[in-house]
Amino acid sequence: MEGIIDGFTPSGRVWVKVVRRAYGGSASWGTPRERVHVGPDRLVIVDALPECALPTDAEEAAAARKQRIAHYRKRFADLEAGGDVPSYLGTRLEALKFYHRQLAELEAA
């Protein structure tokens, strides 16, 4: 994990803001945390890291957000053009409202 030291806990552990993970994150525990605490004996502090082609967590989240926006725009356009309404979204009007609301939330973030 690559991160930035963000403070200390009362028990002496170190808070680290996550910049990039070298593994799948904490998906088994739910959403990956932006800030974690680690024992001081587990830290390796370096001045500079070699260049890394892996995306940061923020870059991965932005890419996933762009994919969701593209998906919702496509579904919205399909519905406006008379495409099939997914049964779980109810009527055509309810489906359009759902996709419009989802797009507004994603674009505002």
PDB file of C-alpha atoms in Angstrom, residues 5-55:
ATOM      1  CA  ILE A   5       0.894   9.675   7.110  1.00  0.00           C
ATOM      2  CA  ASP A   6      -2.180  11.427   8.490  1.00  0.00           C
ATOM      3  CA  GLY A   7      -1.682  11.341  12.252  1.00  0.00           C
ATOM      4  CA  PHE A   8      -1.465   9.002  15.197  1.00  0.00           C
ATOM      5  CA  THR A   9      -3.957   7.102  17.340  1.00  0.00           C
ATOM      6  CA  PRO A  10      -3.896   7.429  21.157  1.00  0.00           C
ATOM      7  CA  SER A  11      -2.397   3.933  21.331  1.00  0.00           C
ATOM      8  CA  GLY A  12       0.559   4.877  19.084  1.00  0.00           C
ATOM      9  CA  ARG A  13      -0.638   3.427  15.780  1.00  0.00           C
ATOM     10  CA  VAL A  14      -0.179   5.497  12.639  1.00  0.00           C
ATOM     11  CA  TRP A  15      -3.099   6.781  10.508  1.00  0.00           C
ATOM     12  CA  VAL A  16      -2.312   6.492   6.796  1.00  0.00           C
ATOM     13  CA  LYS A  17      -4.373   7.994   3.929  1.00  0.00           C
ATOM     14  CA  VAL A  18      -4.420   5.386   1.146  1.00  0.00           C
ATOM     15  CA  VAL A  19      -3.120   6.542  -2.227  1.00  0.00           C
ATOM     16  CA  ARG A  20      -2.654   3.219  -4.014  1.00  0.00           C
ATOM     17  CA  ARG A  21      -3.140  -0.392  -3.033  1.00  0.00           C
ATOM     18  CA  ALA A  22      -0.972  -3.215  -4.295  1.00  0.00           C
ATOM     19  CA  TYR A  23      -3.756  -5.728  -3.787  1.00  0.00           C
ATOM     20  CA  GLY A  24      -7.538  -5.902  -4.145  1.00  0.00           C
ATOM     21  CA  GLY A  25      -8.161  -3.746  -1.104  1.00  0.00           C
ATOM     22  CA  SER A  26     -10.437  -4.749   1.704  1.00  0.00           C
ATOM     23  CA  ALA A  27     -13.248  -5.998  -0.523  1.00  0.00           C
ATOM     24  CA  SER A  28     -13.869  -8.920   1.825  1.00  0.00           C
ATOM     25  CA  TRP A  29     -14.773  -6.366   4.522  1.00  0.00           C
ATOM     26  CA  GLY A  30     -16.918  -4.175   2.284  1.00  0.00           C
ATOM     27  CA  THR A  31     -15.832  -0.891   0.816  1.00  0.00           C
ATOM     28  CA  PRO A  32     -12.117  -0.140   0.872  1.00  0.00           C
ATOM     29  CA  ARG A  33     -11.279   2.476   3.491  1.00  0.00           C
ATOM     30  CA  GLU A  34      -9.663   5.779   2.518  1.00  0.00           C
ATOM     31  CA  ARG A  35      -7.741   5.918   5.794  1.00  0.00           C
ATOM     32  CA  VAL A  36      -6.308   3.017   7.776  1.00  0.00           C
ATOM     33  CA  HIS A  37      -4.208   2.670  10.906  1.00  0.00           C
ATOM     34  CA  VAL A  38      -1.136   0.483  11.029  1.00  0.00           C
ATOM     35  CA  GLY A  39       1.415  -0.423  13.646  1.00  0.00           C
ATOM     36  CA  PRO A  40       4.608   1.627  13.549  1.00  0.00           C
ATOM     37  CA  ASP A  41       6.609  -1.583  13.144  1.00  0.00           C
ATOM     38  CA  ARG A  42       4.804  -2.217   9.825  1.00  0.00           C
ATOM     39  CA  LEU A  43       5.788   1.074   8.176  1.00  0.00           C
ATOM     40  CA  VAL A  44       8.520   1.651   5.651  1.00  0.00           C
ATOM     41  CA  ILE A  45       9.047   5.326   4.965  1.00  0.00           C
ATOM     42  CA  VAL A  46      10.680   6.342   1.705  1.00  0.00           C
ATOM     43  CA  ASP A  47      11.330   9.744   0.139  1.00  0.00           C
ATOM     44  CA  ALA A  48      10.269   8.751  -3.365  1.00  0.00           C
ATOM     45  CA  LEU A  49       8.781   5.725  -5.020  1.00  0.00           C
ATOM     46  CA  PRO A  50       9.593   4.481  -8.491  1.00  0.00           C
ATOM     47  CA  GLU A  51       7.088   5.365 -11.183  1.00  0.00           C
ATOM     48  CA  CYS A  52       4.079   3.086 -11.144  1.00  0.00           C
ATOM     49  CA  ALA A  53       1.742   2.362 -14.037  1.00  0.00           C
ATOM     50  CA  LEU A  54      -1.038   1.250 -11.686  1.00  0.00           C
ATOM     51  CA  PRO A  55      -3.894   3.718 -11.208  1.00  0.00           C
TER      52      PRO A  55
END
